[in-house]
mmCIF file of C-alpha atoms in Angstrom:
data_model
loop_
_atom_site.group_PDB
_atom_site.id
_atom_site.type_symbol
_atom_site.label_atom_id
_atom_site.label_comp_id
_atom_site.label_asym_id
_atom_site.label_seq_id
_atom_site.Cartn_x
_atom_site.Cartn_y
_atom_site.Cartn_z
ATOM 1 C CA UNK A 1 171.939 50.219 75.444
ATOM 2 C CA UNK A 2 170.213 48.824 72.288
ATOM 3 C CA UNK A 3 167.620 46.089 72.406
ATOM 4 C CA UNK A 4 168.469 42.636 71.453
ATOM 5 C CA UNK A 5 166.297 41.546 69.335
ATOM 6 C CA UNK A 6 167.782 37.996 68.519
ATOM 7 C CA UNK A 7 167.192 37.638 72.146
ATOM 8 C CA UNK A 8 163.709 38.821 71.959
ATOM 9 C CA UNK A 9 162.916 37.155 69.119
ATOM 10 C CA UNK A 10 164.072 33.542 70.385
ATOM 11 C CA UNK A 11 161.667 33.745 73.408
ATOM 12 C CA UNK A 12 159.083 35.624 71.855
ATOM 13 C CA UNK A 13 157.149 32.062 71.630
ATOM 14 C CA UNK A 14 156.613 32.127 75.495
ATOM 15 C CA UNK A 15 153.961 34.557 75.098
ATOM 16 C CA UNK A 16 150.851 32.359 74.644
ATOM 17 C CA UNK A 17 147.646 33.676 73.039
ATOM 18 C CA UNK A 18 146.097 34.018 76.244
ATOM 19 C CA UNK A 19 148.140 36.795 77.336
ATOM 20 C CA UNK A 20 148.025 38.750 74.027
ATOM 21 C CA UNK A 21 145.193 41.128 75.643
ATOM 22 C CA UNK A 22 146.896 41.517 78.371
ATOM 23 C CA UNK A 23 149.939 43.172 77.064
ATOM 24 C CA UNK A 24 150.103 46.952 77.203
ATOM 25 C CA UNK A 25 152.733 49.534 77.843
ATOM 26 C CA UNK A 26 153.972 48.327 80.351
ATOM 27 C CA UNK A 27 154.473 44.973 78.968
ATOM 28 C CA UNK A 28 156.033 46.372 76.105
ATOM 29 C CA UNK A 29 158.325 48.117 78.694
ATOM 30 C CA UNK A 30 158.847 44.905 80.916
ATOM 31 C CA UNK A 31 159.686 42.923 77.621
ATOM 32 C CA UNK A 32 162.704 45.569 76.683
ATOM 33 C CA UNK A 33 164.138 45.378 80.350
ATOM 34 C CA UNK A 34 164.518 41.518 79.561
ATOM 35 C CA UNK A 35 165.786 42.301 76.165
ATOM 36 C CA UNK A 36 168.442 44.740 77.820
ATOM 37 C CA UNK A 37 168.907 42.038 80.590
ATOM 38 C CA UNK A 38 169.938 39.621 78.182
ATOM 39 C CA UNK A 39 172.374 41.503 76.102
ATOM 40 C CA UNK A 40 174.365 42.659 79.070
ATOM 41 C CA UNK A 41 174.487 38.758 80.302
ATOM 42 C CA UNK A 42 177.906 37.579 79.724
ATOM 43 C CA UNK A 43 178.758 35.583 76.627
ATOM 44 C CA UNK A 44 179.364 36.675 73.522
ATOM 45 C CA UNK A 45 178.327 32.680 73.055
ATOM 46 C CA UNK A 46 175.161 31.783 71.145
ATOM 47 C CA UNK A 47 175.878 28.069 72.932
ATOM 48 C CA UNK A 48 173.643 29.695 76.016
ATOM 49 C CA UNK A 49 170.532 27.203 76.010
ATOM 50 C CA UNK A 50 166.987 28.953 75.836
ATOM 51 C CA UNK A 51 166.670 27.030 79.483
ATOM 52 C CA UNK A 52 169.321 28.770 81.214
ATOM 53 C CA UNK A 53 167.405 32.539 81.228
ATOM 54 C CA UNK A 54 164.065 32.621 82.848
ATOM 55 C CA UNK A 55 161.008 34.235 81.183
ATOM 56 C CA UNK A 56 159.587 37.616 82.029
ATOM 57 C CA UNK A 57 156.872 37.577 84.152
ATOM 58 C CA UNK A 58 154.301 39.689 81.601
ATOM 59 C CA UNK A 59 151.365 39.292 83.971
ATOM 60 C CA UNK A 60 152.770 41.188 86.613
ATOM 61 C CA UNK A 61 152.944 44.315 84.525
ATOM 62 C CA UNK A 62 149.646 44.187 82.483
ATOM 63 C CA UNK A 63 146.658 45.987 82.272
ATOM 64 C CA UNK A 64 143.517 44.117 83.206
ATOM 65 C CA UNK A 65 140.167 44.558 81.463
ATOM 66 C CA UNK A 66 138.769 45.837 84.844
ATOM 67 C CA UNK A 67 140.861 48.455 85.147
ATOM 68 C CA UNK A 68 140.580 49.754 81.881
ATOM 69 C CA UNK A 69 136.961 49.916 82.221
ATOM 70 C CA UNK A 70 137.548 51.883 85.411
ATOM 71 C CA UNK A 71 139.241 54.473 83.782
ATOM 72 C CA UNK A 72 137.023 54.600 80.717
ATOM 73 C CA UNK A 73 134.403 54.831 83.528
ATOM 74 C CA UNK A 74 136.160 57.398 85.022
ATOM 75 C CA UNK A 75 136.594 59.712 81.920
ATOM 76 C CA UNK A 76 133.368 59.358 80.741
ATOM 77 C CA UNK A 77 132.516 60.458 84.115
ATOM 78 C CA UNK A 78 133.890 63.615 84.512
ATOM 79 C CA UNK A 79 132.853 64.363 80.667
ATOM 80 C CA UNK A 80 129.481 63.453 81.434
ATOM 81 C CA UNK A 81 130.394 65.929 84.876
ATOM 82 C CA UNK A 82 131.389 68.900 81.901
ATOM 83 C CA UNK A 83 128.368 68.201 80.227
ATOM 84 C CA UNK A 84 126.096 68.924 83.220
ATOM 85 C CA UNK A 85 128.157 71.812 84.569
ATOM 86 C CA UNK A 86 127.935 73.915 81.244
ATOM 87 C CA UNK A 87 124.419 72.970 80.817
ATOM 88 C CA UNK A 88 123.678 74.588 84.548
ATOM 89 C CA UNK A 89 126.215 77.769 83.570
ATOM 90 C CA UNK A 90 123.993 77.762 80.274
ATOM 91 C CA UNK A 91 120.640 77.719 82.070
ATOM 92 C CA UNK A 92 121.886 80.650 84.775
ATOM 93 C CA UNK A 93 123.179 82.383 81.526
ATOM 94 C CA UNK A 94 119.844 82.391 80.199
ATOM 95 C CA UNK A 95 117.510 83.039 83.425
ATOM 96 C CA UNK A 96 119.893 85.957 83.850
ATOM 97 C CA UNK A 97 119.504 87.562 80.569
ATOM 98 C CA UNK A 98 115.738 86.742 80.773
ATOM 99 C CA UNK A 99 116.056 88.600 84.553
ATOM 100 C CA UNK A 100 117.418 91.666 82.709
ATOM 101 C CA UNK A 101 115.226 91.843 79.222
ATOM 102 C CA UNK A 102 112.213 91.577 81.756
ATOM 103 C CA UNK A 103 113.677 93.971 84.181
ATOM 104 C CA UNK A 104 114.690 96.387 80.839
ATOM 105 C CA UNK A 105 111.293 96.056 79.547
ATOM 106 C CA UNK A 106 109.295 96.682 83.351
ATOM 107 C CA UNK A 107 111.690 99.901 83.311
ATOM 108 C CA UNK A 108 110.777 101.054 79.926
ATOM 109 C CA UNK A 109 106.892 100.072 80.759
ATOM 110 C CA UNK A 110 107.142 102.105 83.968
ATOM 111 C CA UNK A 111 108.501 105.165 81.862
ATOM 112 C CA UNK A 112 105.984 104.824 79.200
ATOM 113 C CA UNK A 113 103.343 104.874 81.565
ATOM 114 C CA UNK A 114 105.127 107.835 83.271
ATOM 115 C CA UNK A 115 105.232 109.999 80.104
ATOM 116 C CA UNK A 116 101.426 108.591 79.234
ATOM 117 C CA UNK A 117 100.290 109.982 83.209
ATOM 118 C CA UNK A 118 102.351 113.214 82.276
ATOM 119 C CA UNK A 119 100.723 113.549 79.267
ATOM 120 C CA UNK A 120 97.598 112.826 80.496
ATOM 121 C CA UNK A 121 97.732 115.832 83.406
ATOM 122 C CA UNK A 122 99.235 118.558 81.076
ATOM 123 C CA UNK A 123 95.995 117.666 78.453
ATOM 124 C CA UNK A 124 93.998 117.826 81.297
ATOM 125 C CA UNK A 125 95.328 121.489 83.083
ATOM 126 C CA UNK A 126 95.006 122.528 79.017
ATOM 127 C CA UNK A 127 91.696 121.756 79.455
ATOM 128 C CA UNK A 128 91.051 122.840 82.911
ATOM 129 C CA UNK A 129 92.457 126.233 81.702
ATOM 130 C CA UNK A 130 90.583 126.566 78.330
ATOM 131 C CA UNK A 131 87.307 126.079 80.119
ATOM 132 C CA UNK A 132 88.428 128.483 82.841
ATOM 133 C CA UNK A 133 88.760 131.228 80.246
ATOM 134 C CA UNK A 134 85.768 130.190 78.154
ATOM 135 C CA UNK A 135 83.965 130.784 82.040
ATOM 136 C CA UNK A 136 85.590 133.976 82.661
ATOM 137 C CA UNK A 137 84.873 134.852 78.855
ATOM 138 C CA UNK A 138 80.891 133.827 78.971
ATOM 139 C CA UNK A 139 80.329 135.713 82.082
ATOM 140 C CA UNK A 140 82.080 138.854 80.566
ATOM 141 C CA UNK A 141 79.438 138.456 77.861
ATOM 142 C CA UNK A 142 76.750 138.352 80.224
ATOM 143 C CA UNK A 143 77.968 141.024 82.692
ATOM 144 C CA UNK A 144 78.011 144.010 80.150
ATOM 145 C CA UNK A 145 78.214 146.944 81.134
ATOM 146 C CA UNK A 146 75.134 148.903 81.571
ATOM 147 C CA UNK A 147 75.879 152.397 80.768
ATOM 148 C CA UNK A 148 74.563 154.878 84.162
ATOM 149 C CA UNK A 149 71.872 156.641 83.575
ATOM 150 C CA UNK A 150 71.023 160.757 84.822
ATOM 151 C CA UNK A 151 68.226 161.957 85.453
ATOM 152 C CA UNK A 152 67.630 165.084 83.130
ATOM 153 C CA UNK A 153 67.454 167.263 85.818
ATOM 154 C CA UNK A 154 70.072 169.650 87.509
ATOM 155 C CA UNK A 155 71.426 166.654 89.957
ATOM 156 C CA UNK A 156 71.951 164.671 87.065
ATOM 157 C CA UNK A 157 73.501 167.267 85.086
ATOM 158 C CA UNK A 158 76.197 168.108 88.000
ATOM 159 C CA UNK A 159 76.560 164.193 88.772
ATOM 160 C CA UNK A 160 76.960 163.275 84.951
ATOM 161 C CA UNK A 161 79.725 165.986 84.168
ATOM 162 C CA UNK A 162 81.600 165.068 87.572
ATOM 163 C CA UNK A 163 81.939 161.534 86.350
ATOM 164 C CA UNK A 164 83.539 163.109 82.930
ATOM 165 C CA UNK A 165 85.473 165.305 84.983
ATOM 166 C CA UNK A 166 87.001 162.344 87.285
ATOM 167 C CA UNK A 167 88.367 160.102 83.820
ATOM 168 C CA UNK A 168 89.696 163.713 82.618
ATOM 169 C CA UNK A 169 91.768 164.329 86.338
ATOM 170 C CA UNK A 170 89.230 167.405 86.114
ATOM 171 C CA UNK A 171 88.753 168.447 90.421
ATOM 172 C CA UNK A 172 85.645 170.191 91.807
ATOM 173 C CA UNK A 173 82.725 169.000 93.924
ATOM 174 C CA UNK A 174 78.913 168.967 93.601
ATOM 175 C CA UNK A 175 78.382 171.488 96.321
ATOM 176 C CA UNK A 176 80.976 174.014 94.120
ATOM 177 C CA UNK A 177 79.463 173.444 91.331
ATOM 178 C CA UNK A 178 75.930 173.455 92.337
ATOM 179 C CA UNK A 179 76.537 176.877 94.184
ATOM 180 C CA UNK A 180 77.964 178.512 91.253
ATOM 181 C CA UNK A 181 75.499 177.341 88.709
ATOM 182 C CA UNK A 182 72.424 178.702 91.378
ATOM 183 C CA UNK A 183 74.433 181.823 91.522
ATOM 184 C CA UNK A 184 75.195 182.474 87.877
ATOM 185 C CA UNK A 185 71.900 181.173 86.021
ATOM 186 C CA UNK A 186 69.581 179.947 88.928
ATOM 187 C CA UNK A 187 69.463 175.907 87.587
ATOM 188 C CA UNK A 188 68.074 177.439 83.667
ATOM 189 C CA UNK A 189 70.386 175.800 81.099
ATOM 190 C CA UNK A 190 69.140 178.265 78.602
ATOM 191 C CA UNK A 191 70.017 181.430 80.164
ATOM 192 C CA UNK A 192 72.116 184.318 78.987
ATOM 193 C CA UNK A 193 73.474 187.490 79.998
ATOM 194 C CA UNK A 194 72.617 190.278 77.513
ATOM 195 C CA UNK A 195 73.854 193.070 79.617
ATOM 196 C CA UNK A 196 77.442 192.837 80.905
ATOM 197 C CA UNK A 197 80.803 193.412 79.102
ATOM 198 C CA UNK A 198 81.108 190.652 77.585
ATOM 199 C CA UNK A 199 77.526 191.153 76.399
ATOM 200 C CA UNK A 200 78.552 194.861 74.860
ATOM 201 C CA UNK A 201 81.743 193.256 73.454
ATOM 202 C CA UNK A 202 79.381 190.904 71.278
ATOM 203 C CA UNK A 203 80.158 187.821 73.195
ATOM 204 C CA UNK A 204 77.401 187.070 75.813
ATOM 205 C CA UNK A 205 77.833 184.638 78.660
ATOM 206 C CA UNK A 206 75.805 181.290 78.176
ATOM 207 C CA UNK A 207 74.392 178.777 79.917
ATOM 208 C CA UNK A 208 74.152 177.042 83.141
ATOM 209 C CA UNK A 209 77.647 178.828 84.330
ATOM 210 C CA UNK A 210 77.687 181.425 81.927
ATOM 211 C CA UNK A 211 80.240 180.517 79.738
ATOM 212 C CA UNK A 212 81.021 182.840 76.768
ATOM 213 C CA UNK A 213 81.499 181.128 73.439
ATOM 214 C CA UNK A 214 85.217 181.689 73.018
ATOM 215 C CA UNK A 215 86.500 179.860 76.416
ATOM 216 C CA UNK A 216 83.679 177.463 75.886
ATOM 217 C CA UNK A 217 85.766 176.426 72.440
ATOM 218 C CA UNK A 218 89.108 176.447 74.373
ATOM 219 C CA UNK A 219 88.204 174.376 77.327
ATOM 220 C CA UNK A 220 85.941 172.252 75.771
ATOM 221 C CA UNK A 221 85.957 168.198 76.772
ATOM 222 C CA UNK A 222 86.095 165.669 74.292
ATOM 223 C CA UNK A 223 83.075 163.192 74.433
ATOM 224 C CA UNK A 224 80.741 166.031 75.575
ATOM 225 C CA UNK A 225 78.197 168.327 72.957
ATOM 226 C CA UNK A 226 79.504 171.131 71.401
ATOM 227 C CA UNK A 227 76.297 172.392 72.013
ATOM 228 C CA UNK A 228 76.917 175.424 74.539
ATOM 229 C CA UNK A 229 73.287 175.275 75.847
ATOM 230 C CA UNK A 230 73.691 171.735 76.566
ATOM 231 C CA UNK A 231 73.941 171.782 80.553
ATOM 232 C CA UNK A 232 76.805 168.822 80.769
ATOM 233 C CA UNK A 233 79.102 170.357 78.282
ATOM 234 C CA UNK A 234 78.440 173.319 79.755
ATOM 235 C CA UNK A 235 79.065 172.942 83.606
ATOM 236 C CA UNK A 236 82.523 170.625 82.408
ATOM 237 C CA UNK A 237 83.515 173.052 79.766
ATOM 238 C CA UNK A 238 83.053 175.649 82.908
ATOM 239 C CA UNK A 239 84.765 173.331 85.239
ATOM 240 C CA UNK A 240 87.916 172.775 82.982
ATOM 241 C CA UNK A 241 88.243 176.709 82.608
ATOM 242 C CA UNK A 242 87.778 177.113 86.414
ATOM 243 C CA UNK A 243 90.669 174.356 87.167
ATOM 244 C CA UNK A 244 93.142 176.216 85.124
ATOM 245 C CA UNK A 245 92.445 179.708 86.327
ATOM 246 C CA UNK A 246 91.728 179.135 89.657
ATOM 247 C CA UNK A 247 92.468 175.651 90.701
ATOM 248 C CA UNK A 248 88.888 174.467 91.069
ATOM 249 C CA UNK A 249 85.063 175.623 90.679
ATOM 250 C CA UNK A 250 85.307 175.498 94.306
ATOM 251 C CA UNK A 251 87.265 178.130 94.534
ATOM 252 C CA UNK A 252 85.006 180.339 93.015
ATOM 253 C CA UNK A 253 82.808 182.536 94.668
ATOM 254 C CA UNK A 254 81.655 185.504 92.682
ATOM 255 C CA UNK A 255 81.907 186.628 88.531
ATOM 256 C CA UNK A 256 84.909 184.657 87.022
#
């Protein structure tokens, strides 16, 4: 129903300046359910007397000071509660990102010294390795070879061709060989036969195993004189020929 406000206006004095702070919503409220109250009181009459309709009791419904303080109190309480909450959320936020950088940069220390330790072994095997073969390589210097010497005699003629003879897969033994040579020239490197065949055919047999020039030529061994007389040539030279046409000198036992 709409408010009366001729009614609300005619006991709006009743409302002393005392209770002017007092009035809130609620009093605002409590003020229209008189107004209402009024308007649906019988008589049309404006004779009713301001005496015959009690006041609204405005105190009843009003908001003290104390109470509004408690819930300003009470508000600024739980914002002030906000406040502290986010600020704790804010400081785990932080220790936890300062947790990870510190854990990131441990992990990336640890690998950096990983790679450095790595580093640091393969330089030193490199090194380990290099000196190794600069060892290996000064002791080859000093450990050359010292070439065998023969004694210029007829054991170091036989021994010094059957050393040629073993890097050329050449066979015979020092016994065959030394019987042969006794038998054919008696030890002389500088003997030759004069009467034989191959003597009348122009061709005489030479040296220590009587050799005649033309299968001295064809069985001849590289790295040895070409020298004939010369009593290694000779006895390999001999050798060589004896290996293809018999198998070995130690096959042979009379004129080959």
């Amino acid at each position: 129903m709409p408010l009366n406000i001729d009614v609300f206006r005619r006991y709006r004095p009743s409302f002393t300046k005392n209770h002017k702070h007092k009035i809130g919503v609620a009093g605002v409220a409590s003020v229209g359910a008189a107004a209402l109250a009024f308007s649906l009181a019988p008589g049309n009459s404006e004779a009713a007397s301001a005496e015959s309709v009690p006041a609204a009791p405005v105190s009843s419904v009003a908001f003290g000071s104390e109470q509004v303080k408690d819930v300003k109190a009470g508000i600024n309480g739980q914002l002030a509660a906000a406040n502290v909450q986010a600020k704790i959320d804010a400081a785990k936020k932080k220790a936890a990102d300062e947790a990870a950088a510190q854990k990131q940069a441990a992990a990336a220390a640890a690998a950096k010294k990983k790679a450095a330790e790595a580093a640091a072994k393969q330089k030193a095997e490199q090194a380990r390795k290099a000196k190794e073969a600069a060892s290996r390589a000064a002791q080859r210097a000093q450990v050359k070879p010292v070439p065998k010497k023969y004694a210029n005699n007829l054991d170091g003629w036989i021994r010094e061709s059957l050393d040629i003879m073993k890097k050329r897969g050449i066979p015979g033994s020092y016994n065959g060989i030394k019987r042969n040579i006794i038998r054919e020239s008696s030890g002389n490197p500088n003997a030759i036969n004069n009467w034989d065949i191959n003597a009348i055919n122009g061709v005489p047999s030479k040296g220590l195993l009587q050799v005649i020039p033309p299968t001295f030529s064809t069985y001849h061994v590289s790295g040895t004189s070409w020298n004939i007389y010369d009593p290694v040539a000779n006895i390999t030279a001999a050798c060589n020929y004896a290996a293809d046409r018999y198998g070995s000198m130690d096959n042979v036992n009379s004129a080959y």
